[in-house]
């Protein structure tokens, strides 16, 4: 059988191809099955990793979203607390005005059991006073003003349904408590006696009154167990200040933590799609705020509910109290990061913890999941994948066997078809070898065998014309040699023309070099002709200096070439010069600068240097000039000394002018004292009144000189302080009690002395008239003074009172009253302004005058 196979190529080809096909199919099938198994294992591993990562990413995003939502709730409550404190501060800034207009009647009765004063039970807000045994007038006024807070306290509850109560506690012992819960209202109305418990001595009051804080930011109390409502509480507090900045109390909003932690205390019911075991909430110190009691042992914690007996007690249970060292280390890791994922082990069970910090309060919200719950879906996927791989292996084996059988049949037919033409060609070749060139092989196919037969037939025919082909090739070769020879002759002519062009280019370059040499010579001649010192610096050294530069430093040019430019600069100025050279190195032009230089003989002179950076032969160089400016410096020094002497003379004149103002003020005060002594000797009341009015007018002028003496500007006065002192002094001297109020509202307007004196006298006369005539029979009232200035420089002074008013028949301008004559004369002559009087409600003077031209005064 083996010999038969060796004798026939067709049989050998059939066996060979069959073996190759079988081996190929079997190896490919085995490889494919191995790849599928490997792929299945990789897919299972990747699936497990992806599911794990997706769950971890989802938990991280979930904790961040919950922490952000909780923080937004606390920020909203803090904003409301700040708004309530701002409104209360506005009320304390104008307490008297608000007290005159209470929103509802203030009716208080004293409780027998605790001695507190409390409002009616039907009032919308529980209001209690425990600041003293009796309800004084000041306390009543404060209680009446605080009625304006009731709508805002109630609005806080409406806008924030999660809030338990809003309240106010003052330093005077007043408390206002607004809530919708009956138990809380009853507890607020039944506070213990002050000797046992005072709200001013505890949080949130002590956050601001006891810590020394002066800011007005909202502060959160610590977490505490409320006496009335079951569960933990948290209070947002803000300070109340009056118009002087004094601390007057606090506002607070009570937030039950059950509104935040109910879903946390419901163990794993977090509303998240992933298999969360439970969630928790801790504060910035690791203290537990919310955690389902079933999972306290998970963190190694034990609960003692007796610690929350009173509202002053704090929640001290912390992750740092855990009996498990790993939990204490985990607590520290959570506090050190804003968000993160952590891994825990409990025996053979593995857990994952995701935590995220709330940006404002610093609390941390976290969730815990069990690894087995995460991998439950992975196990299902792995079983389904294994079954799929087994079905693929079975189908692949059946398919491989079918392919092998089909391939053997195809190979048999193909070999038979290919071998028949080869046998015919072998017979024809044997006859050609024997010398028969007339034989031809029949062409039966168009494949490689047919091409081979056709080539064999062409070979015999080509042997006959081979010699003719050789002759024609020799003739063609001779013709090509002749053509190449002619091409070489033509190239030689072109080369001779190129040589001639190069010779002409060399002559042109010689002419250019000569022109360049002449230009360089002219450049150096120009530098030498300059009276200013010119220098060139390259690589940090002098490479060229002109004669003027050498003469300026009294040294030969050859000695300067190759030296450092800083050597000719005085040691104290070398740092400045080095900075300028550094700027030039960054292609920045050097502005003219003054430095001190040293000559070769040691003499020093002031110089002005200018330089510019440029490029020469591919290198950066500095080109600059230097001139001697010593004479200019000496002239500047003389001018500086003269300016100093002139400034000293002006200061002496200013001191003298201040002394004149001071002595003028003192002389006027002496005159006032003399008039006062003279008044004491006069018994006629009308004469005494004239003397007192004269004293007030002189005091108004003396106050001008006092303000000038105290002012930095010796010719101008701040009218706000000036008018306020005049009016306050008149009210203090002419009114013994507080029945007449004074309101002064004056912009910061500066006037010179020529306008300040008459304007002060006008204010003196009008306020005096109001105090004398507007409030007869001990009548109460008020006087208001306003001074404004618009953009065009026109000033308006308004003085009004709410008294009985000026009589209708009196003409201010043409009145026979000496005081009104002074007012009209000062306004129309001294101030060049206008005056009008309104008698509708009391008396209102409106005086208008243009801003005076401020002439320079010596």
PDB file of C-alpha atoms in Angstrom, residues 403-577:
ATOM      1  CA  UNK A 403     -16.791  19.650   8.059  1.00  0.00           C
ATOM      2  CA  UNK A 404     -14.192  16.860   8.033  1.00  0.00           C
ATOM      3  CA  UNK A 405     -16.460  14.469   6.107  1.00  0.00           C
ATOM      4  CA  UNK A 406     -17.374  17.095   3.540  1.00  0.00           C
ATOM      5  CA  UNK A 407     -13.724  18.079   3.137  1.00  0.00           C
ATOM      6  CA  UNK A 408     -12.593  14.463   2.367  1.00  0.00           C
ATOM      7  CA  UNK A 409     -15.169  14.143  -0.438  1.00  0.00           C
ATOM      8  CA  UNK A 410     -14.204  17.534  -1.923  1.00  0.00           C
ATOM      9  CA  UNK A 411     -10.493  16.628  -1.796  1.00  0.00           C
ATOM     10  CA  UNK A 412     -11.066  13.366  -3.671  1.00  0.00           C
ATOM     11  CA  UNK A 413     -12.872  15.075  -6.542  1.00  0.00           C
ATOM     12  CA  UNK A 414     -10.373  17.940  -6.657  1.00  0.00           C
ATOM     13  CA  UNK A 415      -7.313  15.667  -6.819  1.00  0.00           C
ATOM     14  CA  UNK A 416      -8.830  13.613  -9.595  1.00  0.00           C
ATOM     15  CA  UNK A 417      -9.538  16.751 -11.602  1.00  0.00           C
ATOM     16  CA  UNK A 418      -6.030  18.146 -11.119  1.00  0.00           C
ATOM     17  CA  UNK A 419      -3.909  15.009 -11.767  1.00  0.00           C
ATOM     18  CA  UNK A 420      -5.326  14.063 -15.249  1.00  0.00           C
ATOM     19  CA  UNK A 421      -3.825  17.096 -17.137  1.00  0.00           C
ATOM     20  CA  UNK A 422      -0.475  16.522 -15.433  1.00  0.00           C
ATOM     21  CA  UNK A 423      -0.258  12.952 -16.732  1.00  0.00           C
ATOM     22  CA  UNK A 424      -0.853  14.171 -20.336  1.00  0.00           C
ATOM     23  CA  UNK A 425       1.853  16.856 -19.961  1.00  0.00           C
ATOM     24  CA  UNK A 426       4.361  14.318 -18.643  1.00  0.00           C
ATOM     25  CA  UNK A 427       3.908  12.158 -21.784  1.00  0.00           C
ATOM     26  CA  UNK A 428       4.477  15.127 -24.147  1.00  0.00           C
ATOM     27  CA  UNK A 429       7.595  16.228 -22.251  1.00  0.00           C
ATOM     28  CA  UNK A 430       9.120  12.779 -22.598  1.00  0.00           C
ATOM     29  CA  UNK A 431       8.701  12.958 -26.452  1.00  0.00           C
ATOM     30  CA  UNK A 432      10.321  16.448 -26.648  1.00  0.00           C
ATOM     31  CA  UNK A 433      13.274  15.113 -24.679  1.00  0.00           C
ATOM     32  CA  UNK A 434      13.675  12.489 -27.358  1.00  0.00           C
ATOM     33  CA  UNK A 435      13.958  15.279 -30.032  1.00  0.00           C
ATOM     34  CA  UNK A 436      10.449  15.489 -31.421  1.00  0.00           C
ATOM     35  CA  UNK A 437       9.815  19.279 -31.540  1.00  0.00           C
ATOM     36  CA  UNK A 438       6.580  18.845 -33.479  1.00  0.00           C
ATOM     37  CA  UNK A 439       4.730  17.388 -30.525  1.00  0.00           C
ATOM     38  CA  UNK A 440       2.007  19.508 -28.903  1.00  0.00           C
ATOM     39  CA  UNK A 441       0.228  19.052 -25.610  1.00  0.00           C
ATOM     40  CA  UNK A 442      -3.571  19.472 -25.804  1.00  0.00           C
ATOM     41  CA  UNK A 443      -4.930  22.317 -23.631  1.00  0.00           C
ATOM     42  CA  UNK A 444      -8.003  20.939 -21.778  1.00  0.00           C
ATOM     43  CA  UNK A 445      -8.403  23.503 -18.882  1.00  0.00           C
ATOM     44  CA  UNK A 446      -7.740  27.162 -18.209  1.00  0.00           C
ATOM     45  CA  UNK A 447      -6.146  26.692 -14.803  1.00  0.00           C
ATOM     46  CA  UNK A 448      -2.435  26.286 -13.946  1.00  0.00           C
ATOM     47  CA  UNK A 449      -2.290  22.904 -15.758  1.00  0.00           C
ATOM     48  CA  UNK A 450      -3.755  24.443 -18.926  1.00  0.00           C
ATOM     49  CA  UNK A 451      -1.328  27.384 -18.692  1.00  0.00           C
ATOM     50  CA  UNK A 452       1.547  24.935 -18.301  1.00  0.00           C
ATOM     51  CA  UNK A 453       0.486  23.016 -21.433  1.00  0.00           C
ATOM     52  CA  UNK A 454       0.184  26.222 -23.452  1.00  0.00           C
ATOM     53  CA  UNK A 455       3.610  27.361 -22.252  1.00  0.00           C
ATOM     54  CA  UNK A 456       5.093  24.039 -23.296  1.00  0.00           C
ATOM     55  CA  UNK A 457       3.658  24.488 -26.834  1.00  0.00           C
ATOM     56  CA  UNK A 458       5.063  28.048 -27.062  1.00  0.00           C
ATOM     57  CA  UNK A 459       8.524  26.907 -25.927  1.00  0.00           C
ATOM     58  CA  UNK A 460       9.115  24.786 -29.026  1.00  0.00           C
ATOM     59  CA  UNK A 461       8.090  27.612 -31.387  1.00  0.00           C
ATOM     60  CA  UNK A 462      10.324  30.163 -29.625  1.00  0.00           C
ATOM     61  CA  UNK A 463      13.437  27.974 -30.030  1.00  0.00           C
ATOM     62  CA  UNK A 464      13.276  28.564 -33.784  1.00  0.00           C
ATOM     63  CA  UNK A 465      13.278  32.360 -33.626  1.00  0.00           C
ATOM     64  CA  UNK A 466      15.816  32.715 -30.769  1.00  0.00           C
ATOM     65  CA  UNK A 467      18.777  33.483 -33.053  1.00  0.00           C
ATOM     66  CA  UNK A 468      16.844  36.188 -34.940  1.00  0.00           C
ATOM     67  CA  UNK A 469      15.981  37.838 -31.661  1.00  0.00           C
ATOM     68  CA  UNK A 470      19.668  37.939 -30.608  1.00  0.00           C
ATOM     69  CA  UNK A 471      20.659  39.745 -33.853  1.00  0.00           C
ATOM     70  CA  UNK A 472      18.014  42.421 -33.418  1.00  0.00           C
ATOM     71  CA  UNK A 473      19.140  42.982 -29.786  1.00  0.00           C
ATOM     72  CA  UNK A 474      22.781  43.652 -30.831  1.00  0.00           C
ATOM     73  CA  UNK A 475      21.705  46.264 -33.367  1.00  0.00           C
ATOM     74  CA  UNK A 476      19.568  48.096 -30.778  1.00  0.00           C
ATOM     75  CA  UNK A 477      22.458  48.166 -28.317  1.00  0.00           C
ATOM     76  CA  UNK A 478      24.755  49.954 -30.765  1.00  0.00           C
ATOM     77  CA  UNK A 479      22.139  52.661 -31.393  1.00  0.00           C
ATOM     78  CA  UNK A 480      21.732  53.339 -27.627  1.00  0.00           C
ATOM     79  CA  UNK A 481      25.523  53.769 -27.169  1.00  0.00           C
ATOM     80  CA  UNK A 482      25.617  56.452 -29.896  1.00  0.00           C
ATOM     81  CA  UNK A 483      22.768  58.425 -28.315  1.00  0.00           C
ATOM     82  CA  UNK A 484      24.447  58.405 -24.863  1.00  0.00           C
ATOM     83  CA  UNK A 485      27.685  59.768 -26.330  1.00  0.00           C
ATOM     84  CA  UNK A 486      25.833  62.798 -27.809  1.00  0.00           C
ATOM     85  CA  UNK A 487      24.167  63.512 -24.435  1.00  0.00           C
ATOM     86  CA  UNK A 488      27.567  63.719 -22.683  1.00  0.00           C
ATOM     87  CA  UNK A 489      28.793  66.276 -25.244  1.00  0.00           C
ATOM     88  CA  UNK A 490      25.710  68.480 -24.546  1.00  0.00           C
ATOM     89  CA  UNK A 491      26.241  68.288 -20.734  1.00  0.00           C
ATOM     90  CA  UNK A 492      29.830  69.563 -21.082  1.00  0.00           C
ATOM     91  CA  UNK A 493      28.588  72.850 -22.662  1.00  0.00           C
ATOM     92  CA  UNK A 494      26.137  73.380 -19.800  1.00  0.00           C
ATOM     93  CA  UNK A 495      28.928  72.848 -17.222  1.00  0.00           C
ATOM     94  CA  UNK A 496      31.107  75.541 -18.844  1.00  0.00           C
ATOM     95  CA  UNK A 497      28.228  78.049 -18.602  1.00  0.00           C
ATOM     96  CA  UNK A 498      27.754  77.245 -14.892  1.00  0.00           C
ATOM     97  CA  UNK A 499      31.446  77.902 -14.146  1.00  0.00           C
ATOM     98  CA  UNK A 500      31.166  81.346 -15.779  1.00  0.00           C
ATOM     99  CA  UNK A 501      28.150  82.236 -13.597  1.00  0.00           C
ATOM    100  CA  UNK A 502      30.043  81.240 -10.428  1.00  0.00           C
ATOM    101  CA  UNK A 503      32.948  83.512 -11.367  1.00  0.00           C
ATOM    102  CA  UNK A 504      30.622  86.507 -11.778  1.00  0.00           C
ATOM    103  CA  UNK A 505      28.930  85.766  -8.410  1.00  0.00           C
ATOM    104  CA  UNK A 506      32.354  85.766  -6.683  1.00  0.00           C
ATOM    105  CA  UNK A 507      33.157  89.229  -8.104  1.00  0.00           C
ATOM    106  CA  UNK A 508      29.766  90.552  -6.849  1.00  0.00           C
ATOM    107  CA  UNK A 509      30.402  89.239  -3.334  1.00  0.00           C
ATOM    108  CA  UNK A 510      33.788  91.076  -3.237  1.00  0.00           C
ATOM    109  CA  UNK A 511      31.991  94.351  -4.021  1.00  0.00           C
ATOM    110  CA  UNK A 512      29.408  93.711  -1.261  1.00  0.00           C
ATOM    111  CA  UNK A 513      32.131  92.978   1.327  1.00  0.00           C
ATOM    112  CA  UNK A 514      33.866  96.258   0.467  1.00  0.00           C
ATOM    113  CA  UNK A 515      30.600  98.213   0.856  1.00  0.00           C
ATOM    114  CA  UNK A 516      29.987  96.522   4.190  1.00  0.00           C
ATOM    115  CA  UNK A 517      33.474  97.441   5.399  1.00  0.00           C
ATOM    116  CA  UNK A 518      32.900 101.098   4.487  1.00  0.00           C
ATOM    117  CA  UNK A 519      29.503 101.087   6.267  1.00  0.00           C
ATOM    118  CA  UNK A 520      31.074  99.611   9.403  1.00  0.00           C
ATOM    119  CA  UNK A 521      33.783 102.282   9.309  1.00  0.00           C
ATOM    120  CA  UNK A 522      31.174 105.050   9.015  1.00  0.00           C
ATOM    121  CA  UNK A 523      29.293 103.538  12.004  1.00  0.00           C
ATOM    122  CA  UNK A 524      32.430 103.577  14.181  1.00  0.00           C
ATOM    123  CA  UNK A 525      33.252 107.130  13.049  1.00  0.00           C
ATOM    124  CA  UNK A 526      29.739 108.239  14.088  1.00  0.00           C
ATOM    125  CA  UNK A 527      30.157 106.628  17.508  1.00  0.00           C
ATOM    126  CA  UNK A 528      33.499 108.348  17.991  1.00  0.00           C
ATOM    127  CA  UNK A 529      31.996 111.742  17.060  1.00  0.00           C
ATOM    128  CA  UNK A 530      29.263 111.502  19.747  1.00  0.00           C
ATOM    129  CA  UNK A 531      29.862 113.477  22.965  1.00  0.00           C
ATOM    130  CA  UNK A 532      27.854 110.892  24.909  1.00  0.00           C
ATOM    131  CA  UNK A 533      29.584 107.714  26.012  1.00  0.00           C
ATOM    132  CA  UNK A 534      28.559 104.799  23.788  1.00  0.00           C
ATOM    133  CA  UNK A 535      29.167 101.158  24.698  1.00  0.00           C
ATOM    134  CA  UNK A 536      28.387  97.677  23.364  1.00  0.00           C
ATOM    135  CA  UNK A 537      28.065  94.674  25.720  1.00  0.00           C
ATOM    136  CA  UNK A 538      28.155  91.065  24.518  1.00  0.00           C
ATOM    137  CA  UNK A 539      28.246  87.925  26.718  1.00  0.00           C
ATOM    138  CA  UNK A 540      28.266  90.185  29.814  1.00  0.00           C
ATOM    139  CA  UNK A 541      31.492  92.052  28.782  1.00  0.00           C
ATOM    140  CA  UNK A 542      32.374  95.327  27.058  1.00  0.00           C
ATOM    141  CA  UNK A 543      33.187  94.634  23.394  1.00  0.00           C
ATOM    142  CA  UNK A 544      33.367  98.286  22.257  1.00  0.00           C
ATOM    143  CA  UNK A 545      33.393 101.776  23.841  1.00  0.00           C
ATOM    144  CA  UNK A 546      33.921 105.141  22.094  1.00  0.00           C
ATOM    145  CA  UNK A 547      36.406 107.854  23.077  1.00  0.00           C
ATOM    146  CA  UNK A 548      33.772 109.859  25.000  1.00  0.00           C
ATOM    147  CA  UNK A 549      33.082 106.793  27.191  1.00  0.00           C
ATOM    148  CA  UNK A 550      36.806 106.380  27.938  1.00  0.00           C
ATOM    149  CA  UNK A 551      37.233 110.108  28.680  1.00  0.00           C
ATOM    150  CA  UNK A 552      34.199 110.047  30.996  1.00  0.00           C
ATOM    151  CA  UNK A 553      35.841 107.316  33.117  1.00  0.00           C
ATOM    152  CA  UNK A 554      39.415 108.728  32.539  1.00  0.00           C
ATOM    153  CA  UNK A 555      40.783 105.423  31.326  1.00  0.00           C
ATOM    154  CA  UNK A 556      42.076 103.943  28.071  1.00  0.00           C
ATOM    155  CA  UNK A 557      39.561 102.126  25.876  1.00  0.00           C
ATOM    156  CA  UNK A 558      41.772  99.037  25.665  1.00  0.00           C
ATOM    157  CA  UNK A 559      41.571  98.662  29.456  1.00  0.00           C
ATOM    158  CA  UNK A 560      37.729  98.634  29.353  1.00  0.00           C
ATOM    159  CA  UNK A 561      37.346  96.071  26.545  1.00  0.00           C
ATOM    160  CA  UNK A 562      36.611  92.605  27.976  1.00  0.00           C
ATOM    161  CA  UNK A 563      35.639  93.867  31.466  1.00  0.00           C
ATOM    162  CA  UNK A 564      32.335  93.465  33.321  1.00  0.00           C
ATOM    163  CA  UNK A 565      30.078  96.586  32.982  1.00  0.00           C
ATOM    164  CA  UNK A 566      29.250  96.394  36.712  1.00  0.00           C
ATOM    165  CA  UNK A 567      32.895  97.173  37.643  1.00  0.00           C
ATOM    166  CA  UNK A 568      32.434 100.849  36.670  1.00  0.00           C
ATOM    167  CA  UNK A 569      29.267 101.148  38.843  1.00  0.00           C
ATOM    168  CA  UNK A 570      29.415 102.165  42.503  1.00  0.00           C
ATOM    169  CA  UNK A 571      29.059  99.087  44.742  1.00  0.00           C
ATOM    170  CA  UNK A 572      25.837 100.435  46.342  1.00  0.00           C
ATOM    171  CA  UNK A 573      24.144 100.798  42.891  1.00  0.00           C
ATOM    172  CA  UNK A 574      25.329  97.553  41.299  1.00  0.00           C
ATOM    173  CA  UNK A 575      22.139  95.668  42.278  1.00  0.00           C
ATOM    174  CA  UNK A 576      20.013  98.229  40.389  1.00  0.00           C
ATOM    175  CA  UNK A 577      22.282  98.056  37.344  1.00  0.00           C
TER     176      UNK A 577
END
